[in-house]
CSV table of C-alpha atoms and ligand atoms in Angstrom, one decimal:
chain,number,residue,atom,x,y,z
A,1,MET,CA,-29.4,-43.2,-36.8
A,2,PRO,CA,-32.4,-41.6,-37.2
A,3,PRO,CA,-34.9,-42.6,-40.2
A,4,PHE,CA,-33.7,-40.3,-43.1
A,5,GLN,CA,-35.1,-40.6,-46.5
A,6,GLY,CA,-31.4,-41.3,-47.5
A,7,PRO,CA,-29.3,-39.5,-50.2
A,8,THR,CA,-30.9,-39.1,-53.6
A,9,ASP,CA,-30.0,-36.6,-56.5
A,10,GLN,CA,-33.3,-35.1,-56.1
A,11,GLU,CA,-33.1,-31.1,-55.6
A,12,LEU,CA,-34.2,-30.4,-51.9
A,13,LEU,CA,-33.6,-27.0,-51.5
A,14,SER,CA,-33.2,-24.5,-54.2
A,15,VAL,CA,-31.7,-21.0,-53.6
A,16,VAL,CA,-32.2,-18.1,-56.4
A,17,ASP,CA,-30.5,-14.7,-56.4
A,18,VAL,CA,-31.0,-14.3,-52.6
A,19,SER,CA,-29.5,-11.1,-51.3
A,20,VAL,CA,-29.4,-9.6,-47.8
A,21,HIS,CA,-29.6,-6.0,-47.2
A,22,TYR,CA,-29.8,-4.3,-43.7
A,23,GLY,CA,-30.7,-0.6,-44.4
A,24,HIS,CA,-27.9,0.7,-47.0
A,25,ILE,CA,-25.5,-2.2,-46.0
A,26,ARG,CA,-25.4,-4.8,-48.7
A,27,ALA,CA,-24.7,-8.2,-46.5
A,28,LEU,CA,-25.4,-10.5,-49.2
A,29,GLU,CA,-25.0,-9.8,-53.2
A,30,PRO,CA,-27.5,-12.1,-55.0
A,31,LEU,CA,-26.6,-15.8,-54.4
A,32,SER,CA,-27.7,-19.2,-56.1
A,33,PHE,CA,-27.1,-22.7,-55.4
A,34,SER,CA,-29.1,-25.8,-55.0
A,35,LEU,CA,-28.9,-28.8,-52.2
A,36,ARG,CA,-29.9,-32.1,-53.2
A,37,GLN,CA,-31.7,-34.6,-50.5
A,38,GLY,CA,-28.8,-35.6,-48.3
A,39,GLY,CA,-26.1,-33.4,-50.0
A,40,LEU,CA,-23.8,-30.9,-48.2
A,41,VAL,CA,-23.3,-27.5,-49.2
A,42,LEU,CA,-20.0,-26.1,-47.4
A,43,VAL,CA,-19.9,-21.8,-47.1
A,44,LEU,CA,-16.6,-20.7,-45.8
A,45,GLY,CA,-15.7,-17.0,-45.5
A,46,PRO,CA,-13.5,-14.6,-43.1
A,47,ASN,CA,-15.7,-12.2,-40.3
A,48,GLY,CA,-18.5,-10.3,-42.1
A,49,ALA,CA,-18.5,-12.1,-45.4
A,50,GLY,CA,-22.0,-12.6,-45.1
A,51,LYS,CA,-22.4,-16.2,-44.1
A,52,THR,CA,-24.7,-15.6,-41.2
A,53,SER,CA,-27.0,-13.3,-43.1
A,54,LEU,CA,-27.2,-16.2,-45.8
A,55,VAL,CA,-28.2,-18.8,-43.4
A,56,LYS,CA,-30.5,-16.6,-41.5
A,57,ALA,CA,-32.3,-15.8,-44.8
A,58,LEU,CA,-32.6,-19.1,-45.8
A,59,ALA,CA,-34.1,-19.8,-42.2
A,60,GLY,CA,-36.4,-16.7,-42.3
A,61,ALA,CA,-34.7,-15.2,-39.3
A,62,VAL,CA,-33.9,-12.0,-41.8
A,63,PRO,CA,-36.1,-11.1,-44.7
A,64,ALA,CA,-34.2,-11.8,-48.3
A,65,HIS,CA,-33.6,-8.5,-50.2
A,66,SER,CA,-34.3,-10.4,-53.2
A,67,GLY,CA,-34.3,-14.1,-54.7
A,68,SER,CA,-36.4,-17.1,-53.9
A,69,VAL,CA,-36.0,-20.3,-51.7
A,70,ARG,CA,-37.8,-23.3,-52.5
A,71,LEU,CA,-37.8,-26.3,-50.2
A,72,GLY,CA,-39.0,-29.7,-52.1
A,73,GLY,CA,-40.5,-27.5,-54.6
A,74,LYS,CA,-42.6,-25.2,-52.3
A,75,ASP,CA,-41.9,-21.7,-52.3
A,76,VAL,CA,-40.9,-20.9,-48.6
A,77,THR,CA,-39.5,-17.3,-49.4
A,78,TRP,CA,-42.1,-15.4,-47.4
A,79,LEU,CA,-42.6,-17.9,-44.5
A,80,PRO,CA,-41.7,-16.5,-41.1
A,81,ALA,CA,-39.3,-18.6,-39.3
A,82,HIS,CA,-41.2,-20.7,-37.0
A,83,SER,CA,-43.2,-22.0,-40.0
A,84,ARG,CA,-39.9,-23.0,-42.0
A,85,VAL,CA,-38.8,-25.1,-39.2
A,86,LYS,CA,-42.0,-26.8,-39.4
A,87,GLN,CA,-41.4,-27.4,-43.2
A,88,GLY,CA,-38.1,-28.8,-42.0
A,89,ILE,CA,-35.5,-25.9,-42.3
A,90,CYS,CA,-33.6,-25.5,-38.9
A,91,LEU,CA,-30.9,-23.3,-38.2
A,92,ILE,CA,-28.4,-23.9,-35.7
A,93,PRO,CA,-27.3,-20.6,-35.1
A,94,GLU,CA,-23.7,-19.0,-34.3
A,95,GLY,CA,-23.4,-18.9,-30.5
A,96,ARG,CA,-25.5,-22.4,-30.3
A,97,GLY,CA,-28.9,-20.5,-29.1
A,98,THR,CA,-29.3,-22.8,-26.1
A,99,LEU,CA,-31.5,-21.3,-23.4
A,100,PRO,CA,-29.4,-20.9,-20.0
A,101,GLY,CA,-32.1,-21.1,-16.8
A,102,LEU,CA,-33.5,-24.3,-18.7
A,103,THR,CA,-32.2,-27.6,-18.3
A,104,VAL,CA,-31.0,-29.8,-20.7
A,105,ARG,CA,-34.2,-31.8,-21.1
A,106,ASP,CA,-36.3,-28.5,-21.4
A,107,ASN,CA,-33.9,-27.5,-24.0
A,108,LEU,CA,-34.6,-30.6,-26.2
A,109,ASP,CA,-38.3,-30.3,-25.4
A,110,LEU,CA,-38.3,-27.1,-27.3
A,111,GLY,CA,-36.8,-28.6,-30.3
A,112,ARG,CA,-39.2,-31.4,-30.2
A,113,HIS,CA,-42.0,-28.6,-30.0
A,114,ALA,CA,-40.6,-26.6,-32.8
A,115,ALA,CA,-41.3,-29.3,-35.0
A,116,GLY,CA,-45.6,-29.0,-34.9
A,117,ARG,CA,-48.0,-31.3,-34.1
A,118,ALA,CA,-48.3,-32.8,-37.8
A,119,ARG,CA,-44.4,-33.8,-37.8
A,120,GLN,CA,-43.8,-34.7,-33.9
A,121,SER,CA,-43.2,-38.4,-33.7
A,122,ASP,CA,-42.9,-40.8,-30.6
A,123,SER,CA,-41.0,-38.3,-28.4
A,124,GLN,CA,-39.4,-41.0,-26.2
A,125,SER,CA,-37.6,-42.6,-28.9
A,126,ASP,CA,-36.7,-39.2,-30.3
A,127,LEU,CA,-34.9,-38.5,-27.2
A,128,GLU,CA,-33.3,-41.9,-27.0
A,129,MET,CA,-31.9,-41.1,-30.6
A,130,VAL,CA,-30.2,-38.0,-30.0
A,131,LEU,CA,-29.0,-39.5,-26.7
A,132,GLU,CA,-27.5,-42.2,-28.4
A,133,LEU,CA,-25.9,-39.9,-30.7
A,134,PHE,CA,-24.4,-37.5,-28.2
A,135,PRO,CA,-23.8,-39.7,-25.1
A,136,PRO,CA,-22.8,-36.6,-22.8
A,137,LEU,CA,-26.0,-35.6,-22.5
A,138,ALA,CA,-27.6,-38.4,-21.1
A,139,SER,CA,-26.5,-38.0,-17.6
A,140,ARG,CA,-26.8,-34.2,-17.7
A,141,LEU,CA,-30.6,-34.2,-18.6
A,142,GLU,CA,-32.0,-32.3,-15.6
A,143,GLN,CA,-28.6,-29.9,-15.5
A,144,ASP,CA,-28.8,-26.3,-16.3
A,145,CYS,CA,-27.6,-26.2,-19.7
A,146,SER,CA,-25.4,-23.2,-18.6
A,147,THR,CA,-23.2,-25.6,-16.6
A,148,LEU,CA,-22.2,-27.7,-19.9
A,149,SER,CA,-18.8,-27.4,-21.4
A,150,GLY,CA,-18.8,-25.7,-24.8
A,151,GLY,CA,-18.4,-28.7,-26.7
A,152,GLU,CA,-21.5,-30.3,-24.6
A,153,MET,CA,-23.6,-27.0,-25.5
A,154,GLN,CA,-22.7,-27.4,-28.9
A,155,MET,CA,-24.0,-31.1,-29.0
A,156,LEU,CA,-27.0,-29.8,-27.1
A,157,ALA,CA,-27.9,-27.4,-30.4
A,158,VAL,CA,-27.5,-30.3,-32.8
A,159,ALA,CA,-29.6,-32.5,-30.5
A,160,ARG,CA,-32.5,-30.0,-30.2
A,161,GLY,CA,-32.4,-29.1,-33.9
A,162,LEU,CA,-32.5,-32.9,-34.7
A,163,LEU,CA,-35.7,-33.2,-32.6
A,164,SER,CA,-37.3,-30.6,-34.7
A,165,LYS,CA,-37.5,-33.5,-37.4
A,166,PRO,CA,-35.2,-31.5,-39.8
A,167,ARG,CA,-35.1,-31.8,-43.9
A,168,VAL,CA,-32.0,-29.7,-44.0
A,169,LEU,CA,-29.7,-28.3,-41.1
A,170,LEU,CA,-27.8,-25.3,-41.4
A,171,LEU,CA,-25.2,-24.9,-39.2
A,172,ASP,CA,-23.5,-21.3,-38.3
A,173,GLU,CA,-20.2,-22.1,-37.2
A,174,PRO,CA,-20.3,-25.4,-34.8
A,175,SER,CA,-16.8,-25.1,-34.3
A,176,LEU,CA,-16.7,-21.6,-33.0
A,177,GLY,CA,-14.8,-21.5,-29.7
A,178,LEU,CA,-14.3,-25.2,-29.5
A,179,ALA,CA,-10.9,-26.8,-29.1
A,180,PRO,CA,-10.0,-29.7,-31.6
A,181,ILE,CA,-11.2,-32.8,-29.8
A,182,PRO,CA,-14.7,-31.4,-29.0
A,183,THR,CA,-14.7,-30.1,-32.5
A,184,ALA,CA,-13.9,-33.5,-33.7
A,185,ARG,CA,-16.6,-35.3,-31.9
A,186,VAL,CA,-19.5,-32.9,-33.1
A,187,TYR,CA,-18.1,-33.4,-36.6
A,188,ASP,CA,-18.2,-37.1,-36.5
A,189,VAL,CA,-21.8,-37.0,-35.6
A,190,LEU,CA,-22.6,-34.2,-38.3
A,191,ASP,CA,-20.5,-36.9,-40.8
A,192,GLN,CA,-22.9,-39.4,-39.9
A,193,LEU,CA,-26.0,-37.7,-40.1
A,194,ASN,CA,-25.2,-36.3,-43.4
A,195,SER,CA,-24.2,-39.7,-44.7
A,196,ASN,CA,-27.2,-41.3,-43.4
A,197,GLY,CA,-29.4,-38.8,-45.6
A,198,LEU,CA,-29.7,-35.3,-43.8
A,199,ALA,CA,-28.9,-32.6,-46.1
A,200,MET,CA,-26.8,-29.8,-44.8
A,201,ILE,CA,-25.4,-26.5,-45.1
A,202,LEU,CA,-22.5,-26.0,-43.1
A,203,VAL,CA,-20.8,-22.5,-42.4
A,204,GLU,CA,-17.3,-22.3,-41.1
A,205,GLN,CA,-14.8,-19.6,-41.3
A,206,LYS,CA,-12.1,-22.0,-42.2
A,207,ALA,CA,-11.4,-25.9,-43.3
A,208,VAL,CA,-13.6,-28.4,-41.4
A,209,PRO,CA,-12.8,-31.9,-40.1
A,210,LEU,CA,-15.3,-33.3,-42.0
A,211,ASP,CA,-14.9,-36.7,-44.3
A,212,ARG,CA,-17.2,-36.0,-46.9
A,213,ILE,CA,-16.1,-33.7,-49.9
A,214,PRO,CA,-19.2,-31.5,-50.2
A,215,ASP,CA,-21.2,-31.2,-53.3
A,216,THR,CA,-20.7,-27.6,-53.6
A,217,THR,CA,-18.5,-25.3,-51.5
A,218,LEU,CA,-18.8,-21.7,-52.0
A,219,VAL,CA,-16.3,-18.8,-50.2
A,220,LEU,CA,-17.5,-15.9,-49.7
A,221,GLN,CA,-15.8,-12.5,-49.1
A,222,SER,CA,-17.7,-9.1,-48.3
A,223,GLY,CA,-20.9,-10.5,-49.6
A,224,ARG,CA,-20.0,-12.0,-52.6
A,225,VAL,CA,-18.8,-15.6,-53.9
A,226,VAL,CA,-15.1,-15.3,-54.5
A,227,TYR,CA,-14.7,-19.4,-55.0
A,228,ARG,CA,-17.4,-21.9,-56.2
A,229,ALA,CA,-16.5,-25.6,-56.4
A,230,LEU,CA,-18.4,-28.7,-57.2
A,231,GLY,CA,-17.2,-31.9,-55.4
A,232,GLN,CA,-13.9,-30.4,-53.9
A,233,ARG,CA,-12.9,-27.6,-51.4
A,234,PRO,CA,-10.4,-25.5,-51.4
A,235,THR,CA,-6.8,-26.2,-50.0
A,236,GLU,CA,-5.9,-24.2,-46.7
A,237,ALA,CA,-3.1,-22.0,-48.9
A,238,GLN,CA,-6.0,-21.4,-51.5
A,239,LEU,CA,-8.2,-20.1,-48.6
A,240,ALA,CA,-5.5,-18.1,-47.2
A,241,GLU,CA,-5.0,-16.4,-50.3
A,242,LEU,CA,-8.9,-16.0,-50.9
A,243,TYR,CA,-8.9,-14.2,-47.8
A,244,LEU,CA,-6.4,-11.8,-48.1
A,245,GLY,CA,-7.9,-11.1,-51.4
A,246,GLY,CA,-4.9,-12.3,-53.3
A,247,VAL,CA,-7.2,-14.1,-56.2
A,248,GLY,CA,-10.2,-13.7,-57.5
A,249,ALA,CA,-10.3,-17.6,-57.9
A,250,ALA,CA,-14.0,-18.1,-58.6
A,251,GLN,CA,-14.4,-21.3,-60.6
B,1,ATP,P1,-18.9,-13.8,-39.1
B,1,ATP,O1,-18.1,-15.0,-39.4
B,1,ATP,O2,-18.0,-12.6,-38.0
B,1,ATP,O3,-20.3,-14.1,-38.1
B,1,ATP,P2,-20.6,-13.4,-41.3
B,1,ATP,O4,-19.7,-14.0,-42.6
B,1,ATP,O5,-21.4,-14.3,-40.7
B,1,ATP,O6,-19.4,-13.0,-40.2
B,1,ATP,P3,-22.4,-11.6,-41.5
B,1,ATP,O7,-22.7,-11.7,-39.9
B,1,ATP,O8,-23.5,-12.2,-42.3
B,1,ATP,O9,-21.1,-12.0,-41.5
B,1,ATP,O10,-22.3,-9.9,-41.7
B,1,ATP,C1,-22.1,-9.5,-42.8
B,1,ATP,C2,-22.2,-7.9,-42.8
B,1,ATP,O11,-23.1,-7.4,-42.4
B,1,ATP,C3,-21.4,-7.4,-42.1
B,1,ATP,O12,-20.8,-5.9,-42.4
B,1,ATP,C4,-22.0,-7.1,-40.6
B,1,ATP,O13,-21.6,-6.1,-40.2
B,1,ATP,C5,-23.4,-6.8,-41.2
B,1,ATP,N1,-24.6,-7.3,-40.4
B,1,ATP,C6,-24.9,-8.3,-40.0
B,1,ATP,N2,-26.1,-8.2,-39.2
B,1,ATP,C7,-26.4,-6.9,-39.4
B,1,ATP,C8,-27.5,-6.2,-38.8
B,1,ATP,N3,-28.1,-6.7,-38.1
B,1,ATP,N4,-27.7,-4.8,-39.0
B,1,ATP,C9,-26.8,-4.2,-39.8
B,1,ATP,N5,-25.6,-4.9,-40.9
B,1,ATP,C10,-25.6,-6.2,-40.0
């Protein structure tokens, strides 16, 4: 298991009034929350709710229209994406972001380089660590990553993210397109990593097979928070109702 700091009550990421616009489209209305060291924020919502826009704004992949993002007390709102990775904000995008034509090993190397020299450590032991977490990747290191199954591809995306030495992992729909068994395998590792102190913001469309109860759960609908809960998550029935717009159950 990687040497994370371990969960504490100390605030790691602070998101204040962050909104995202694409021209005249208001994809995300101002949204605030915070994430503690080793904490978990779950963001749920149907298609087009603004979930991807949120994590992209945190990672610097799209500019925030308003608000601020602080990591460990440092204002990173205007840092470009590659600098935020070096600070420890790692986005594992929807669709994984792995590069076909490159081997599994090359994809993993990209993660290690993304960390920047200052944060790189022993590459061999880091590689061993991620291969221990995701054993199916070990026998496929020299294989073109496009030959991997969907579940293995998601493992590769998470493994590559881990090699960038994240302080916070942003996961955009890691279960997308996966059958229940590969989803459970990926989630098993995410659970372990989170329990060991790696802070996460997890985006999904519906309920997730995660043992831990998130510190904060947000449900977005058309760019707005329609449900916010601390230390609990919505039931499937509540979600269905929220997605149908039946209740404005923001708590
Ligand atoms: P999904 O689950 O389908 O990925 P989402 O909750 O992640 O949806 P976003 O991708 O953040 O939602 O999209 C929110 C809104 O912003 C949608 O109306 C979408 O069409 C719009 N949008 C997203 N990206 C762009 C873009 N680059 N240019 C214009 N509009 C965009």
